[in-house]
mmCIF file of C-alpha atoms in Angstrom:
data_model
loop_
_atom_site.group_PDB
_atom_site.id
_atom_site.type_symbol
_atom_site.label_atom_id
_atom_site.label_comp_id
_atom_site.label_asym_id
_atom_site.label_seq_id
_atom_site.Cartn_x
_atom_site.Cartn_y
_atom_site.Cartn_z
ATOM 1 C CA GLN L 11 14.091 6.263 9.312
ATOM 2 C CA VAL L 12 10.804 5.762 7.516
ATOM 3 C CA GLN L 13 8.929 2.473 7.674
ATOM 4 C CA LEU L 14 5.767 1.095 6.101
ATOM 5 C CA VAL L 15 4.023 -1.734 7.909
ATOM 6 C CA GLU L 16 1.132 -3.674 6.381
ATOM 7 C CA SER L 17 -1.505 -5.674 8.219
ATOM 8 C CA GLY L 18 -4.802 -7.393 7.536
ATOM 9 C CA GLY L 19 -3.870 -10.228 5.232
ATOM 10 C CA GLY L 20 -5.026 -13.776 5.706
ATOM 11 C CA LEU L 21 -6.996 -16.698 4.346
ATOM 12 C CA VAL L 22 -10.498 -16.061 3.017
ATOM 13 C CA GLU L 23 -12.985 -18.036 0.946
ATOM 14 C CA PRO L 24 -13.939 -16.942 -2.559
ATOM 15 C CA GLY L 25 -16.513 -14.172 -2.382
ATOM 16 C CA GLY L 26 -15.226 -13.019 0.980
ATOM 17 C CA SER L 27 -13.692 -9.731 2.074
ATOM 18 C CA LEU L 28 -10.491 -8.474 3.628
ATOM 19 C CA ARG L 29 -9.279 -5.034 4.600
ATOM 20 C CA LEU L 30 -5.572 -4.279 4.337
ATOM 21 C CA SER L 31 -3.965 -1.461 6.272
ATOM 22 C CA CYS L 32 -0.581 0.200 5.916
ATOM 23 C CA ALA L 33 0.866 2.727 8.317
ATOM 24 C CA ALA L 34 3.901 4.890 7.662
ATOM 25 C CA SER L 35 6.086 6.028 10.533
ATOM 26 C CA GLY L 36 9.258 8.037 10.995
ATOM 27 C CA SER L 37 10.395 11.573 10.270
ATOM 28 C CA ILE L 38 7.764 12.222 7.650
ATOM 29 C CA VAL L 39 7.171 15.654 6.197
ATOM 30 C CA LYS L 40 4.636 14.759 3.537
ATOM 31 C CA ILE L 41 3.305 11.663 1.798
ATOM 32 C CA ASN L 42 2.444 12.014 -1.862
ATOM 33 C CA ASN L 43 1.072 9.047 -3.795
ATOM 34 C CA MET L 44 0.339 5.833 -1.902
ATOM 35 C CA GLY L 45 -0.458 2.514 -3.443
ATOM 36 C CA TRP L 46 -0.964 -1.192 -3.170
ATOM 37 C CA TYR L 47 0.873 -3.685 -5.329
ATOM 38 C CA ARG L 48 0.683 -7.455 -5.403
ATOM 39 C CA GLN L 49 2.886 -10.282 -6.529
ATOM 40 C CA ALA L 50 1.517 -13.748 -7.138
ATOM 41 C CA ALA L 51 3.776 -16.790 -7.180
ATOM 42 C CA GLY L 52 5.776 -16.886 -10.386
ATOM 43 C CA LYS L 53 4.487 -13.535 -11.596
ATOM 44 C CA GLU L 54 5.757 -9.993 -11.659
ATOM 45 C CA ARG L 55 4.652 -7.404 -9.151
ATOM 46 C CA GLU L 56 1.700 -5.374 -10.408
ATOM 47 C CA LEU L 57 -0.036 -2.195 -9.315
ATOM 48 C CA VAL L 58 -3.436 -2.904 -7.783
ATOM 49 C CA ALA L 59 -4.520 0.604 -6.823
ATOM 50 C CA SER L 60 -3.050 4.000 -6.059
ATOM 51 C CA ILE L 61 -4.273 7.202 -4.456
ATOM 52 C CA THR L 62 -2.904 10.732 -4.565
ATOM 53 C CA GLY L 63 -2.690 13.099 -1.622
ATOM 54 C CA GLY L 64 -5.847 14.719 -2.891
ATOM 55 C CA GLY L 65 -7.741 11.452 -3.075
ATOM 56 C CA SER L 66 -7.687 10.666 -6.790
ATOM 57 C CA THR L 67 -7.587 6.934 -7.392
ATOM 58 C CA VAL L 68 -6.462 4.487 -10.048
ATOM 59 C CA TYR L 69 -7.265 0.760 -10.196
ATOM 60 C CA VAL L 70 -6.083 -2.139 -12.301
ATOM 61 C CA ASP L 71 -8.997 -3.366 -14.423
ATOM 62 C CA SER L 72 -9.201 -6.745 -12.691
ATOM 63 C CA VAL L 73 -10.185 -5.197 -9.330
ATOM 64 C CA LYS L 74 -12.457 -2.363 -10.457
ATOM 65 C CA GLY L 75 -15.797 -2.523 -8.673
ATOM 66 C CA ARG L 76 -14.440 -4.924 -6.038
ATOM 67 C CA PHE L 77 -11.570 -3.084 -4.312
ATOM 68 C CA ILE L 78 -11.518 0.391 -2.800
ATOM 69 C CA ILE L 79 -8.373 2.264 -1.825
ATOM 70 C CA SER L 80 -8.531 5.026 0.768
ATOM 71 C CA ARG L 81 -6.163 6.953 2.990
ATOM 72 C CA ASP L 82 -6.070 8.805 6.283
ATOM 73 C CA ASN L 83 -3.565 11.627 5.899
ATOM 74 C CA ALA L 84 -3.645 12.463 9.606
ATOM 75 C CA LYS L 85 -2.515 8.923 10.422
ATOM 76 C CA ASN L 86 -0.172 8.496 7.449
ATOM 77 C CA ALA L 87 -2.128 5.404 6.529
ATOM 78 C CA VAL L 88 -3.560 3.775 3.422
ATOM 79 C CA PHE L 89 -6.189 1.060 3.237
ATOM 80 C CA LEU L 90 -7.435 -1.441 0.700
ATOM 81 C CA GLN L 91 -10.952 -2.803 1.116
ATOM 82 C CA MET L 92 -11.196 -5.992 -0.920
ATOM 83 C CA ASP L 93 -14.632 -7.471 -1.574
ATOM 84 C CA SER L 94 -15.846 -10.339 -3.766
ATOM 85 C CA LEU L 95 -12.412 -11.880 -3.589
ATOM 86 C CA LYS L 96 -11.397 -14.433 -6.206
ATOM 87 C CA SER L 97 -8.749 -17.108 -6.215
ATOM 88 C CA GLU L 98 -6.746 -15.041 -8.701
ATOM 89 C CA ASP L 99 -6.418 -12.305 -6.064
ATOM 90 C CA THR L 100 -4.114 -14.604 -4.098
ATOM 91 C CA ALA L 101 -0.763 -12.864 -3.757
ATOM 92 C CA VAL L 102 1.553 -11.024 -1.423
ATOM 93 C CA TYR L 103 0.284 -7.457 -1.175
ATOM 94 C CA PHE L 104 2.757 -4.629 -0.729
ATOM 95 C CA CYS L 105 2.183 -1.073 0.357
ATOM 96 C CA SER L 106 4.168 1.683 -1.329
ATOM 97 C CA ALA L 107 4.433 5.411 -0.687
ATOM 98 C CA ASP L 108 6.258 8.411 -2.130
ATOM 99 C CA ILE L 109 7.486 10.212 0.978
ATOM 100 C CA LEU L 110 9.237 13.474 1.737
ATOM 101 C CA PHE L 111 11.172 12.921 4.978
ATOM 102 C CA ARG L 112 13.686 14.539 7.307
ATOM 103 C CA PHE L 113 17.132 13.103 7.935
ATOM 104 C CA GLY L 114 20.487 14.070 9.372
ATOM 105 C CA LEU L 115 21.850 14.506 12.858
ATOM 106 C CA TYR L 116 19.422 17.317 13.619
ATOM 107 C CA LEU L 117 16.731 16.212 11.160
ATOM 108 C CA ASP L 118 17.346 19.459 9.359
ATOM 109 C CA ARG L 119 17.673 17.980 5.880
ATOM 110 C CA GLN L 120 14.974 16.617 3.620
ATOM 111 C CA ASP L 121 14.827 14.058 0.855
ATOM 112 C CA ARG L 122 12.144 12.231 -1.047
ATOM 113 C CA HIS L 123 11.856 8.731 -2.441
ATOM 114 C CA GLY L 124 9.633 5.693 -2.556
ATOM 115 C CA PHE L 125 9.298 3.259 0.300
ATOM 116 C CA TRP L 126 7.930 -0.282 0.410
ATOM 117 C CA GLY L 127 6.441 -2.400 3.133
ATOM 118 C CA ARG L 128 7.451 -6.039 3.601
ATOM 119 C CA GLY L 129 4.146 -7.364 2.332
ATOM 120 C CA THR L 130 1.196 -9.297 3.675
ATOM 121 C CA GLN L 131 -0.087 -12.575 2.289
ATOM 122 C CA VAL L 132 -3.638 -12.776 0.961
ATOM 123 C CA THR L 133 -4.893 -16.257 0.123
ATOM 124 C CA VAL L 134 -8.315 -16.803 -1.423
ATOM 125 C CA SER L 135 -9.245 -20.457 -1.274
ATOM 126 C CA SER L 136 -12.066 -22.742 -0.249
#
């Protein structure tokens, strides 16, 4: 069973910083794209940033220059450094990953699909 667990959310004042972490665990063969999404109250979930296995990154325009996504392939982890936070960054942040994993009684079969973490709340307020 594969799991993604986020950490690092919290309450921060405008202009402050937070660093989110997400660790994948389980019978993982390979992790392809990883990303961070967010969902504010009453809004749809949106992609914040993504990173390929090779390190190529994509950001939503609203966070460019303020957020940095990175990953540690050895630890099956992805991070989101968030600086110059604004009130409009307030949301639940979710980690997502495209994972090739083993399954079956002897873990001799493989499959691939996307996994989600449960989310971590980020609140930017004075």
